[in-house]
Amino acid sequence: MRVVVQNDKNRVVSALAALAAVAAVAVVSGCAGPAGPADVRPAAGQQAHRPAAPDDHAALVAAARRWGLDAVPLRPPAPPAHKPTITARDGFEVDGQQEDDLPPVFTTVPTRKKVVFLTIDDGAEKDPDFLRMMSDLRIPYTAFLSNYLVKDDYGYFRRMQAEGHTLNNHTLTHPYLPGLTYEEQKHEICGMQDIMKRQFGKAPTVFRPPYGNYNGDTLRAAKSCGIKYAPIWDEEVFVDHWEYREWDRSLHPGDIVLTHFRGRDDWDGTMVDDMRRFLNKVTRDGYAVARLEDYL
């Protein structure tokens, strides 16, 4: 700001005093100019909607050490300003896919960012250490729930939801859907929609068919229940190994990774062990874990 004055020393002193008073008011009121704290942009890779605290990285380093990771997981980029167009994967369409605007079945989200999406199915194991680990490390994930496995402890998944993770539809009883009639499939999907709205406050728009098996009736029934997307997966991680859909046996930008709510009753390890294997690989390969719904 430029103040124009005459040679009158008194007027100069008065102008400077006025400027000092304005600056003092700005400091007290918390105002900041373009370079002030309110406008500091996050470093590359930080999510713009969640600025990091000064000790954020130190906390993540400590969490990675506490949970036995090889390195601190990479932070995902900010969600895309324009969501990618999601279509059915080639060869995964059903008759009437486009004409009837059916929910697309896909294994990868179109993006050039080195991100993958963690999805966890069914809800059998309810490991409190898993919740603590993912909260400490700030890793987003999407849960696909089947009612017969979660109904004994809806509260566990409400805690998950309160951490910002999305709960989606995986049917009432986890059947082989193509073996059912249209009405039976609709009951499995719409029935789970009703339960999720009642227990978690919202009916989701994302659905995963059990075992990744579906037919035209599945997608038509899902659409009638309010479903818009039917993602399956490109890789699956277990506590002791990975499995791949693609011939190159590698991660790709936008891949959807599947695992399950399982523990020592089914695996030679815990969900924490499973997540350690998952996070070590994706971090080593230069990928961050992003939130699937931010891209849909």
PDB file of C-alpha atoms in Angstrom:
ATOM      1  CA  MET A   1       0.000   0.000   0.000  1.00  0.00           C
ATOM      2  CA  ARG A   2       1.395   3.370  -0.975  1.00  0.00           C
ATOM      3  CA  VAL A   3       0.572   6.456   1.151  1.00  0.00           C
ATOM      4  CA  VAL A   4       0.983   9.819  -0.588  1.00  0.00           C
ATOM      5  CA  VAL A   5       1.854  12.672   1.769  1.00  0.00           C
ATOM      6  CA  GLN A   6       3.327  16.141   1.589  1.00  0.00           C
ATOM      7  CA  ASN A   7       6.513  17.146   3.317  1.00  0.00           C
ATOM      8  CA  ASP A   8       4.663  17.712   6.535  1.00  0.00           C
ATOM      9  CA  LYS A   9       6.414  15.434   9.062  1.00  0.00           C
ATOM     10  CA  ASN A  10       3.349  15.328  11.259  1.00  0.00           C
ATOM     11  CA  ARG A  11       1.261  13.923   8.436  1.00  0.00           C
ATOM     12  CA  VAL A  12       3.881  11.228   7.744  1.00  0.00           C
ATOM     13  CA  VAL A  13       3.911  10.168  11.383  1.00  0.00           C
ATOM     14  CA  SER A  14       0.101  10.035  11.446  1.00  0.00           C
ATOM     15  CA  ALA A  15      -0.042   7.889   8.321  1.00  0.00           C
ATOM     16  CA  LEU A  16       2.497   5.415   9.684  1.00  0.00           C
ATOM     17  CA  ALA A  17       0.601   5.190  12.966  1.00  0.00           C
ATOM     18  CA  ALA A  18      -2.628   4.474  11.118  1.00  0.00           C
ATOM     19  CA  LEU A  19      -0.986   1.683   9.138  1.00  0.00           C
ATOM     20  CA  ALA A  20       0.413   0.156  12.316  1.00  0.00           C
ATOM     21  CA  ALA A  21      -3.029   0.183  13.898  1.00  0.00           C
ATOM     22  CA  VAL A  22      -4.572  -1.571  10.873  1.00  0.00           C
ATOM     23  CA  ALA A  23      -1.846  -4.242  10.973  1.00  0.00           C
ATOM     24  CA  ALA A  24      -2.430  -4.820  14.679  1.00  0.00           C
ATOM     25  CA  VAL A  25      -6.158  -5.317  14.133  1.00  0.00           C
ATOM     26  CA  ALA A  26      -5.420  -7.813  11.329  1.00  0.00           C
ATOM     27  CA  VAL A  27      -3.192  -9.860  13.616  1.00  0.00           C
ATOM     28  CA  VAL A  28      -5.744  -9.916  16.428  1.00  0.00           C
ATOM     29  CA  SER A  29      -8.594 -10.892  14.097  1.00  0.00           C
ATOM     30  CA  GLY A  30      -6.616 -13.773  12.561  1.00  0.00           C
ATOM     31  CA  CYS A  31      -6.474 -12.308   9.051  1.00  0.00           C
ATOM     32  CA  ALA A  32      -3.650 -13.348   6.790  1.00  0.00           C
ATOM     33  CA  GLY A  33      -2.483 -12.190   3.408  1.00  0.00           C
ATOM     34  CA  PRO A  34      -1.893 -14.426   0.364  1.00  0.00           C
ATOM     35  CA  ALA A  35       1.214 -15.928   1.973  1.00  0.00           C
ATOM     36  CA  GLY A  36      -0.431 -16.461   5.360  1.00  0.00           C
ATOM     37  CA  PRO A  37      -1.146 -19.834   6.991  1.00  0.00           C
ATOM     38  CA  ALA A  38      -4.709 -19.988   5.678  1.00  0.00           C
ATOM     39  CA  ASP A  39      -3.417 -20.163   2.102  1.00  0.00           C
ATOM     40  CA  VAL A  40      -0.401 -22.411   2.468  1.00  0.00           C
ATOM     41  CA  ARG A  41      -0.808 -25.186  -0.093  1.00  0.00           C
ATOM     42  CA  PRO A  42      -0.148 -28.776   1.012  1.00  0.00           C
ATOM     43  CA  ALA A  43       2.943 -30.464  -0.298  1.00  0.00           C
ATOM     44  CA  ALA A  44       2.615 -32.605  -3.389  1.00  0.00           C
ATOM     45  CA  GLY A  45       0.744 -35.787  -2.561  1.00  0.00           C
ATOM     46  CA  GLN A  46      -1.077 -34.403   0.463  1.00  0.00           C
ATOM     47  CA  GLN A  47      -4.857 -34.326   0.343  1.00  0.00           C
ATOM     48  CA  ALA A  48      -5.894 -30.708  -0.023  1.00  0.00           C
ATOM     49  CA  HIS A  49      -9.015 -31.186   2.087  1.00  0.00           C
ATOM     50  CA  ARG A  50      -6.972 -32.445   5.060  1.00  0.00           C
ATOM     51  CA  PRO A  51      -3.883 -30.297   5.679  1.00  0.00           C
ATOM     52  CA  ALA A  52      -1.144 -32.061   7.573  1.00  0.00           C
ATOM     53  CA  ALA A  53      -0.304 -30.919  11.073  1.00  0.00           C
ATOM     54  CA  PRO A  54       3.320 -29.996  11.768  1.00  0.00           C
ATOM     55  CA  ASP A  55       3.925 -33.352  13.464  1.00  0.00           C
ATOM     56  CA  ASP A  56       1.831 -35.363  10.959  1.00  0.00           C
ATOM     57  CA  HIS A  57       4.732 -37.118   9.272  1.00  0.00           C
ATOM     58  CA  ALA A  58       6.386 -37.900  12.591  1.00  0.00           C
ATOM     59  CA  ALA A  59       3.135 -39.527  13.759  1.00  0.00           C
ATOM     60  CA  LEU A  60       2.964 -41.633  10.597  1.00  0.00           C
ATOM     61  CA  VAL A  61       6.603 -42.689  10.991  1.00  0.00           C
ATOM     62  CA  ALA A  62       5.860 -43.777  14.546  1.00  0.00           C
ATOM     63  CA  ALA A  63       2.709 -45.626  13.446  1.00  0.00           C
ATOM     64  CA  ALA A  64       4.540 -47.435  10.646  1.00  0.00           C
ATOM     65  CA  ARG A  65       7.178 -48.555  13.133  1.00  0.00           C
ATOM     66  CA  ARG A  66       4.550 -49.595  15.681  1.00  0.00           C
ATOM     67  CA  TRP A  67       2.695 -51.783  13.171  1.00  0.00           C
ATOM     68  CA  GLY A  68       5.863 -53.347  11.764  1.00  0.00           C
ATOM     69  CA  LEU A  69       5.806 -51.820   8.267  1.00  0.00           C
ATOM     70  CA  ASP A  70       8.908 -51.595   6.098  1.00  0.00           C
ATOM     71  CA  ALA A  71       8.216 -47.914   5.297  1.00  0.00           C
ATOM     72  CA  VAL A  72       5.662 -45.167   5.821  1.00  0.00           C
ATOM     73  CA  PRO A  73       2.742 -45.642   3.379  1.00  0.00           C
ATOM     74  CA  LEU A  74       2.620 -43.031   0.644  1.00  0.00           C
ATOM     75  CA  ARG A  75      -0.092 -40.395   0.938  1.00  0.00           C
ATOM     76  CA  PRO A  76      -2.676 -40.284  -1.873  1.00  0.00           C
ATOM     77  CA  PRO A  77      -3.118 -37.236  -4.094  1.00  0.00           C
ATOM     78  CA  ALA A  78      -6.165 -35.036  -3.711  1.00  0.00           C
ATOM     79  CA  PRO A  79      -9.370 -36.550  -5.144  1.00  0.00           C
ATOM     80  CA  PRO A  80      -9.861 -35.722  -8.831  1.00  0.00           C
ATOM     81  CA  ALA A  81     -11.697 -32.485  -9.541  1.00  0.00           C
ATOM     82  CA  HIS A  82     -13.519 -34.281 -12.354  1.00  0.00           C
ATOM     83  CA  LYS A  83     -14.526 -37.880 -11.714  1.00  0.00           C
ATOM     84  CA  PRO A  84     -13.432 -40.393 -14.362  1.00  0.00           C
ATOM     85  CA  THR A  85     -16.065 -42.040 -16.525  1.00  0.00           C
ATOM     86  CA  ILE A  86     -16.626 -45.579 -15.288  1.00  0.00           C
ATOM     87  CA  THR A  87     -17.667 -48.185 -17.852  1.00  0.00           C
ATOM     88  CA  ALA A  88     -17.899 -51.955 -17.800  1.00  0.00           C
ATOM     89  CA  ARG A  89     -14.590 -53.710 -18.390  1.00  0.00           C
ATOM     90  CA  ASP A  90     -14.335 -55.222 -21.874  1.00  0.00           C
ATOM     91  CA  GLY A  91     -15.730 -58.726 -21.767  1.00  0.00           C
ATOM     92  CA  PHE A  92     -17.529 -58.104 -18.465  1.00  0.00           C
ATOM     93  CA  GLU A  93     -20.675 -56.620 -20.052  1.00  0.00           C
ATOM     94  CA  VAL A  94     -24.075 -58.330 -20.115  1.00  0.00           C
ATOM     95  CA  ASP A  95     -26.757 -58.120 -22.802  1.00  0.00           C
ATOM     96  CA  GLY A  96     -28.387 -54.703 -22.592  1.00  0.00           C
ATOM     97  CA  GLN A  97     -25.480 -53.215 -20.624  1.00  0.00           C
ATOM     98  CA  GLN A  98     -25.579 -49.841 -22.404  1.00  0.00           C
ATOM     99  CA  GLU A  99     -29.161 -49.837 -23.613  1.00  0.00           C
ATOM    100  CA  ASP A 100     -30.526 -50.411 -20.118  1.00  0.00           C
ATOM    101  CA  ASP A 101     -27.828 -48.278 -18.417  1.00  0.00           C
ATOM    102  CA  LEU A 102     -26.887 -51.123 -16.074  1.00  0.00           C
ATOM    103  CA  PRO A 103     -24.308 -50.723 -13.299  1.00  0.00           C
ATOM    104  CA  PRO A 104     -20.858 -51.349 -14.790  1.00  0.00           C
ATOM    105  CA  VAL A 105     -18.680 -54.214 -13.546  1.00  0.00           C
ATOM    106  CA  PHE A 106     -15.050 -53.058 -13.477  1.00  0.00           C
ATOM    107  CA  THR A 107     -11.728 -54.027 -11.937  1.00  0.00           C
ATOM    108  CA  THR A 108      -9.750 -50.804 -12.377  1.00  0.00           C
ATOM    109  CA  VAL A 109     -10.621 -47.106 -12.170  1.00  0.00           C
ATOM    110  CA  PRO A 110      -9.356 -44.985 -15.083  1.00  0.00           C
ATOM    111  CA  THR A 111      -6.542 -42.821 -13.678  1.00  0.00           C
ATOM    112  CA  ARG A 112      -2.888 -42.107 -14.350  1.00  0.00           C
ATOM    113  CA  LYS A 113      -2.192 -41.549 -10.675  1.00  0.00           C
ATOM    114  CA  LYS A 114      -0.226 -44.266  -8.908  1.00  0.00           C
ATOM    115  CA  VAL A 115      -3.053 -45.179  -6.590  1.00  0.00           C
ATOM    116  CA  VAL A 116      -4.819 -48.429  -5.750  1.00  0.00           C
ATOM    117  CA  PHE A 117      -8.072 -48.982  -3.880  1.00  0.00           C
ATOM    118  CA  LEU A 118      -8.407 -51.347  -0.926  1.00  0.00           C
ATOM    119  CA  THR A 119     -11.719 -53.194  -0.623  1.00  0.00           C
ATOM    120  CA  ILE A 120     -12.578 -55.716   2.099  1.00  0.00           C
ATOM    121  CA  ASP A 121     -15.392 -58.251   1.802  1.00  0.00           C
ATOM    122  CA  ASP A 122     -18.035 -59.922   3.951  1.00  0.00           C
ATOM    123  CA  GLY A 123     -17.427 -58.932   7.620  1.00  0.00           C
ATOM    124  CA  ALA A 124     -16.690 -62.265   9.320  1.00  0.00           C
ATOM    125  CA  GLU A 125     -13.674 -61.162  11.396  1.00  0.00           C
ATOM    126  CA  LYS A 126     -14.072 -58.133  13.651  1.00  0.00           C
ATOM    127  CA  ASP A 127     -10.520 -57.393  14.734  1.00  0.00           C
ATOM    128  CA  PRO A 128     -10.176 -54.228  16.890  1.00  0.00           C
ATOM    129  CA  ASP A 129      -6.435 -54.111  16.133  1.00  0.00           C
ATOM    130  CA  PHE A 130      -7.267 -53.771  12.444  1.00  0.00           C
ATOM    131  CA  LEU A 131      -9.367 -50.671  13.171  1.00  0.00           C
ATOM    132  CA  ARG A 132      -6.565 -49.154  15.253  1.00  0.00           C
ATOM    133  CA  MET A 133      -3.917 -49.924  12.641  1.00  0.00           C
ATOM    134  CA  MET A 134      -5.801 -48.362   9.749  1.00  0.00           C
ATOM    135  CA  SER A 135      -6.731 -45.338  11.854  1.00  0.00           C
ATOM    136  CA  ASP A 136      -3.139 -44.803  13.004  1.00  0.00           C
ATOM    137  CA  LEU A 137      -1.822 -45.110   9.436  1.00  0.00           C
ATOM    138  CA  ARG A 138      -4.759 -43.165   7.899  1.00  0.00           C
ATOM    139  CA  ILE A 139      -5.379 -45.763   5.202  1.00  0.00           C
ATOM    140  CA  PRO A 140      -8.767 -45.489   3.440  1.00  0.00           C
ATOM    141  CA  TYR A 141     -10.714 -48.598   2.490  1.00  0.00           C
ATOM    142  CA  THR A 142     -14.165 -49.713   1.409  1.00  0.00           C
ATOM    143  CA  ALA A 143     -16.055 -52.541   3.124  1.00  0.00           C
ATOM    144  CA  PHE A 144     -18.563 -54.738   1.276  1.00  0.00           C
ATOM    145  CA  LEU A 145     -20.825 -56.280   3.904  1.00  0.00           C
ATOM    146  CA  SER A 146     -23.028 -59.384   4.003  1.00  0.00           C
ATOM    147  CA  ASN A 147     -25.698 -59.217   6.674  1.00  0.00           C
ATOM    148  CA  TYR A 148     -25.453 -62.790   7.932  1.00  0.00           C
ATOM    149  CA  LEU A 149     -21.842 -62.093   8.961  1.00  0.00           C
ATOM    150  CA  VAL A 150     -22.184 -58.558  10.357  1.00  0.00           C
ATOM    151  CA  LYS A 151     -25.507 -58.711  12.179  1.00  0.00           C
ATOM    152  CA  ASP A 152     -23.904 -59.932  15.411  1.00  0.00           C
ATOM    153  CA  ASP A 153     -21.941 -56.670  15.759  1.00  0.00           C
ATOM    154  CA  TYR A 154     -23.189 -53.748  13.678  1.00  0.00           C
ATOM    155  CA  GLY A 155     -21.375 -51.493  16.146  1.00  0.00           C
ATOM    156  CA  TYR A 156     -17.970 -52.642  14.876  1.00  0.00           C
ATOM    157  CA  PHE A 157     -18.811 -51.378  11.406  1.00  0.00           C
ATOM    158  CA  ARG A 158     -20.321 -48.172  12.752  1.00  0.00           C
ATOM    159  CA  ARG A 159     -16.938 -47.440  14.317  1.00  0.00           C
ATOM    160  CA  MET A 160     -15.383 -48.075  10.940  1.00  0.00           C
ATOM    161  CA  GLN A 161     -17.889 -45.737   9.305  1.00  0.00           C
ATOM    162  CA  ALA A 162     -17.159 -43.047  11.905  1.00  0.00           C
ATOM    163  CA  GLU A 163     -13.500 -43.130  10.790  1.00  0.00           C
ATOM    164  CA  GLY A 164     -14.621 -42.122   7.277  1.00  0.00           C
ATOM    165  CA  HIS A 165     -14.643 -45.533   5.604  1.00  0.00           C
ATOM    166  CA  THR A 166     -17.490 -46.437   3.270  1.00  0.00           C
ATOM    167  CA  LEU A 167     -19.793 -49.410   3.849  1.00  0.00           C
ATOM    168  CA  ASN A 168     -21.257 -51.025   0.742  1.00  0.00           C
ATOM    169  CA  ASN A 169     -23.598 -53.862  -0.257  1.00  0.00           C
ATOM    170  CA  HIS A 170     -22.473 -57.508  -0.533  1.00  0.00           C
ATOM    171  CA  THR A 171     -25.959 -59.130  -0.237  1.00  0.00           C
ATOM    172  CA  LEU A 172     -27.839 -60.598   2.693  1.00  0.00           C
ATOM    173  CA  THR A 173     -26.443 -64.151   2.654  1.00  0.00           C
ATOM    174  CA  HIS A 174     -23.569 -64.179   0.110  1.00  0.00           C
ATOM    175  CA  PRO A 175     -25.155 -66.585  -2.408  1.00  0.00           C
ATOM    176  CA  TYR A 176     -24.096 -67.528  -5.917  1.00  0.00           C
ATOM    177  CA  LEU A 177     -26.382 -64.977  -7.545  1.00  0.00           C
ATOM    178  CA  PRO A 178     -26.562 -66.368 -11.109  1.00  0.00           C
ATOM    179  CA  GLY A 179     -28.146 -69.507  -9.639  1.00  0.00           C
ATOM    180  CA  LEU A 180     -31.094 -67.476  -8.320  1.00  0.00           C
ATOM    181  CA  THR A 181     -34.149 -66.054 -10.060  1.00  0.00           C
ATOM    182  CA  TYR A 182     -34.412 -62.329 -10.716  1.00  0.00           C
ATOM    183  CA  GLU A 183     -36.775 -61.897  -7.746  1.00  0.00           C
ATOM    184  CA  GLU A 184     -34.471 -63.866  -5.445  1.00  0.00           C
ATOM    185  CA  GLN A 185     -31.509 -61.760  -6.490  1.00  0.00           C
ATOM    186  CA  LYS A 186     -33.498 -58.591  -5.971  1.00  0.00           C
ATOM    187  CA  HIS A 187     -34.399 -59.751  -2.453  1.00  0.00           C
ATOM    188  CA  GLU A 188     -30.708 -60.363  -1.648  1.00  0.00           C
ATOM    189  CA  ILE A 189     -29.613 -56.940  -2.881  1.00  0.00           C
ATOM    190  CA  CYS A 190     -32.577 -54.741  -1.937  1.00  0.00           C
ATOM    191  CA  GLY A 191     -32.889 -56.493   1.420  1.00  0.00           C
ATOM    192  CA  MET A 192     -29.291 -55.563   2.222  1.00  0.00           C
ATOM    193  CA  GLN A 193     -29.971 -52.007   1.068  1.00  0.00           C
ATOM    194  CA  ASP A 194     -32.789 -51.758   3.614  1.00  0.00           C
ATOM    195  CA  ILE A 195     -30.633 -53.108   6.434  1.00  0.00           C
ATOM    196  CA  MET A 196     -27.743 -50.775   5.623  1.00  0.00           C
ATOM    197  CA  LYS A 197     -30.025 -47.767   5.590  1.00  0.00           C
ATOM    198  CA  ARG A 198     -31.503 -48.800   8.927  1.00  0.00           C
ATOM    199  CA  GLN A 199     -28.199 -49.706  10.616  1.00  0.00           C
ATOM    200  CA  PHE A 200     -25.792 -47.223   9.031  1.00  0.00           C
ATOM    201  CA  GLY A 201     -28.057 -44.357   7.950  1.00  0.00           C
ATOM    202  CA  LYS A 202     -27.633 -44.697   4.196  1.00  0.00           C
ATOM    203  CA  ALA A 203     -28.345 -47.135   1.394  1.00  0.00           C
ATOM    204  CA  PRO A 204     -25.174 -47.370  -0.715  1.00  0.00           C
ATOM    205  CA  THR A 205     -24.911 -46.977  -4.470  1.00  0.00           C
ATOM    206  CA  VAL A 206     -22.034 -49.466  -4.761  1.00  0.00           C
ATOM    207  CA  PHE A 207     -22.479 -53.246  -4.747  1.00  0.00           C
ATOM    208  CA  ARG A 208     -20.149 -56.213  -5.168  1.00  0.00           C
ATOM    209  CA  PRO A 209     -21.629 -59.544  -6.261  1.00  0.00           C
ATOM    210  CA  PRO A 210     -20.398 -62.436  -4.096  1.00  0.00           C
ATOM    211  CA  TYR A 211     -17.470 -64.329  -5.631  1.00  0.00           C
ATOM    212  CA  GLY A 212     -17.526 -61.734  -8.431  1.00  0.00           C
ATOM    213  CA  ASN A 213     -20.282 -63.778 -10.147  1.00  0.00           C
ATOM    214  CA  TYR A 214     -23.251 -62.100 -11.805  1.00  0.00           C
ATOM    215  CA  ASN A 215     -25.538 -62.151 -14.824  1.00  0.00           C
ATOM    216  CA  GLY A 216     -27.920 -59.724 -16.492  1.00  0.00           C
ATOM    217  CA  ASP A 217     -30.576 -60.288 -13.817  1.00  0.00           C
ATOM    218  CA  THR A 218     -28.007 -59.396 -11.132  1.00  0.00           C
ATOM    219  CA  LEU A 219     -27.290 -55.997 -12.637  1.00  0.00           C
ATOM    220  CA  ARG A 220     -30.951 -55.292 -13.397  1.00  0.00           C
ATOM    221  CA  ALA A 221     -31.917 -56.180  -9.843  1.00  0.00           C
ATOM    222  CA  ALA A 222     -29.053 -54.064  -8.487  1.00  0.00           C
ATOM    223  CA  LYS A 223     -30.150 -51.075 -10.545  1.00  0.00           C
ATOM    224  CA  SER A 224     -33.732 -51.424  -9.266  1.00  0.00           C
ATOM    225  CA  CYS A 225     -32.317 -51.274  -5.717  1.00  0.00           C
ATOM    226  CA  GLY A 226     -30.477 -47.985  -6.354  1.00  0.00           C
ATOM    227  CA  ILE A 227     -27.050 -49.393  -7.257  1.00  0.00           C
ATOM    228  CA  LYS A 228     -24.902 -47.432  -9.732  1.00  0.00           C
ATOM    229  CA  TYR A 229     -21.581 -49.325  -9.655  1.00  0.00           C
ATOM    230  CA  ALA A 230     -20.562 -52.984  -9.307  1.00  0.00           C
ATOM    231  CA  PRO A 231     -16.778 -53.091  -8.857  1.00  0.00           C
ATOM    232  CA  ILE A 232     -15.015 -56.410  -8.480  1.00  0.00           C
ATOM    233  CA  TRP A 233     -11.169 -56.582  -8.317  1.00  0.00           C
ATOM    234  CA  ASP A 234      -7.884 -56.883 -10.185  1.00  0.00           C
ATOM    235  CA  GLU A 235      -5.762 -58.333  -7.369  1.00  0.00           C
ATOM    236  CA  GLU A 236      -6.489 -60.215  -4.167  1.00  0.00           C
ATOM    237  CA  VAL A 237      -4.224 -60.178  -1.124  1.00  0.00           C
ATOM    238  CA  PHE A 238      -4.074 -62.924   1.495  1.00  0.00           C
ATOM    239  CA  VAL A 239      -2.089 -63.070   4.683  1.00  0.00           C
ATOM    240  CA  ASP A 240       0.633 -65.138   2.954  1.00  0.00           C
ATOM    241  CA  HIS A 241       0.422 -64.346  -0.777  1.00  0.00           C
ATOM    242  CA  TRP A 242      -1.093 -62.244  -3.582  1.00  0.00           C
ATOM    243  CA  GLU A 243      -3.229 -63.389  -6.535  1.00  0.00           C
ATOM    244  CA  TYR A 244      -3.508 -61.498  -9.829  1.00  0.00           C
ATOM    245  CA  ARG A 245      -6.078 -61.235 -12.591  1.00  0.00           C
ATOM    246  CA  GLU A 246      -3.623 -59.916 -15.205  1.00  0.00           C
ATOM    247  CA  TRP A 247      -0.867 -61.888 -16.913  1.00  0.00           C
ATOM    248  CA  ASP A 248       1.878 -59.460 -15.812  1.00  0.00           C
ATOM    249  CA  ARG A 249       1.173 -60.096 -12.090  1.00  0.00           C
ATOM    250  CA  SER A 250       1.697 -56.422 -11.280  1.00  0.00           C
ATOM    251  CA  LEU A 251      -0.179 -53.487  -9.803  1.00  0.00           C
ATOM    252  CA  HIS A 252      -1.493 -50.836 -12.195  1.00  0.00           C
ATOM    253  CA  PRO A 253      -2.768 -47.277 -11.605  1.00  0.00           C
ATOM    254  CA  GLY A 254      -6.364 -47.427 -10.405  1.00  0.00           C
ATOM    255  CA  ASP A 255      -6.426 -51.150  -9.576  1.00  0.00           C
ATOM    256  CA  ILE A 256      -9.015 -52.404  -7.099  1.00  0.00           C
ATOM    257  CA  VAL A 257      -7.524 -54.804  -4.556  1.00  0.00           C
ATOM    258  CA  LEU A 258      -9.650 -57.323  -2.679  1.00  0.00           C
ATOM    259  CA  THR A 259      -9.106 -58.884   0.727  1.00  0.00           C
ATOM    260  CA  HIS A 260     -11.459 -60.321   3.348  1.00  0.00           C
ATOM    261  CA  PHE A 261     -12.360 -59.873   6.983  1.00  0.00           C
ATOM    262  CA  ARG A 262     -10.516 -63.005   8.107  1.00  0.00           C
ATOM    263  CA  GLY A 263      -8.355 -64.024  11.058  1.00  0.00           C
ATOM    264  CA  ARG A 264      -6.582 -67.035  12.496  1.00  0.00           C
ATOM    265  CA  ASP A 265      -9.687 -69.216  12.217  1.00  0.00           C
ATOM    266  CA  ASP A 266      -9.278 -69.091   8.429  1.00  0.00           C
ATOM    267  CA  TRP A 267      -5.734 -67.860   7.798  1.00  0.00           C
ATOM    268  CA  ASP A 268      -2.290 -68.395   9.231  1.00  0.00           C
ATOM    269  CA  GLY A 269      -2.339 -64.857  10.580  1.00  0.00           C
ATOM    270  CA  THR A 270      -4.458 -61.855  11.492  1.00  0.00           C
ATOM    271  CA  MET A 271      -5.947 -58.948   9.575  1.00  0.00           C
ATOM    272  CA  VAL A 272      -3.008 -56.869  10.799  1.00  0.00           C
ATOM    273  CA  ASP A 273      -0.649 -59.389   9.187  1.00  0.00           C
ATOM    274  CA  ASP A 274      -2.703 -59.199   5.998  1.00  0.00           C
ATOM    275  CA  MET A 275      -2.584 -55.406   5.932  1.00  0.00           C
ATOM    276  CA  ARG A 276       1.150 -55.425   6.608  1.00  0.00           C
ATOM    277  CA  ARG A 277       1.689 -57.583   3.503  1.00  0.00           C
ATOM    278  CA  PHE A 278      -0.617 -55.341   1.472  1.00  0.00           C
ATOM    279  CA  LEU A 279       0.912 -52.034   2.567  1.00  0.00           C
ATOM    280  CA  ASN A 280       4.510 -53.178   2.249  1.00  0.00           C
ATOM    281  CA  LYS A 281       3.978 -54.207  -1.369  1.00  0.00           C
ATOM    282  CA  VAL A 282       2.020 -51.187  -2.568  1.00  0.00           C
ATOM    283  CA  THR A 283       4.468 -48.810  -0.888  1.00  0.00           C
ATOM    284  CA  ARG A 284       7.473 -50.664  -2.272  1.00  0.00           C
ATOM    285  CA  ASP A 285       5.930 -50.448  -5.776  1.00  0.00           C
ATOM    286  CA  GLY A 286       5.392 -46.691  -5.399  1.00  0.00           C
ATOM    287  CA  TYR A 287       1.607 -46.704  -4.928  1.00  0.00           C
ATOM    288  CA  ALA A 288      -0.606 -44.871  -2.456  1.00  0.00           C
ATOM    289  CA  VAL A 289      -3.962 -46.159  -1.209  1.00  0.00           C
ATOM    290  CA  ALA A 290      -6.824 -43.849  -2.226  1.00  0.00           C
ATOM    291  CA  ARG A 291     -10.511 -43.829  -1.327  1.00  0.00           C
ATOM    292  CA  LEU A 292     -12.567 -45.580  -4.026  1.00  0.00           C
ATOM    293  CA  GLU A 293     -15.650 -43.388  -3.614  1.00  0.00           C
ATOM    294  CA  ASP A 294     -13.575 -40.267  -4.309  1.00  0.00           C
ATOM    295  CA  TYR A 295     -13.266 -41.535  -7.896  1.00  0.00           C
ATOM    296  CA  LEU A 296     -16.886 -42.617  -8.451  1.00  0.00           C
TER     297      LEU A 296
END
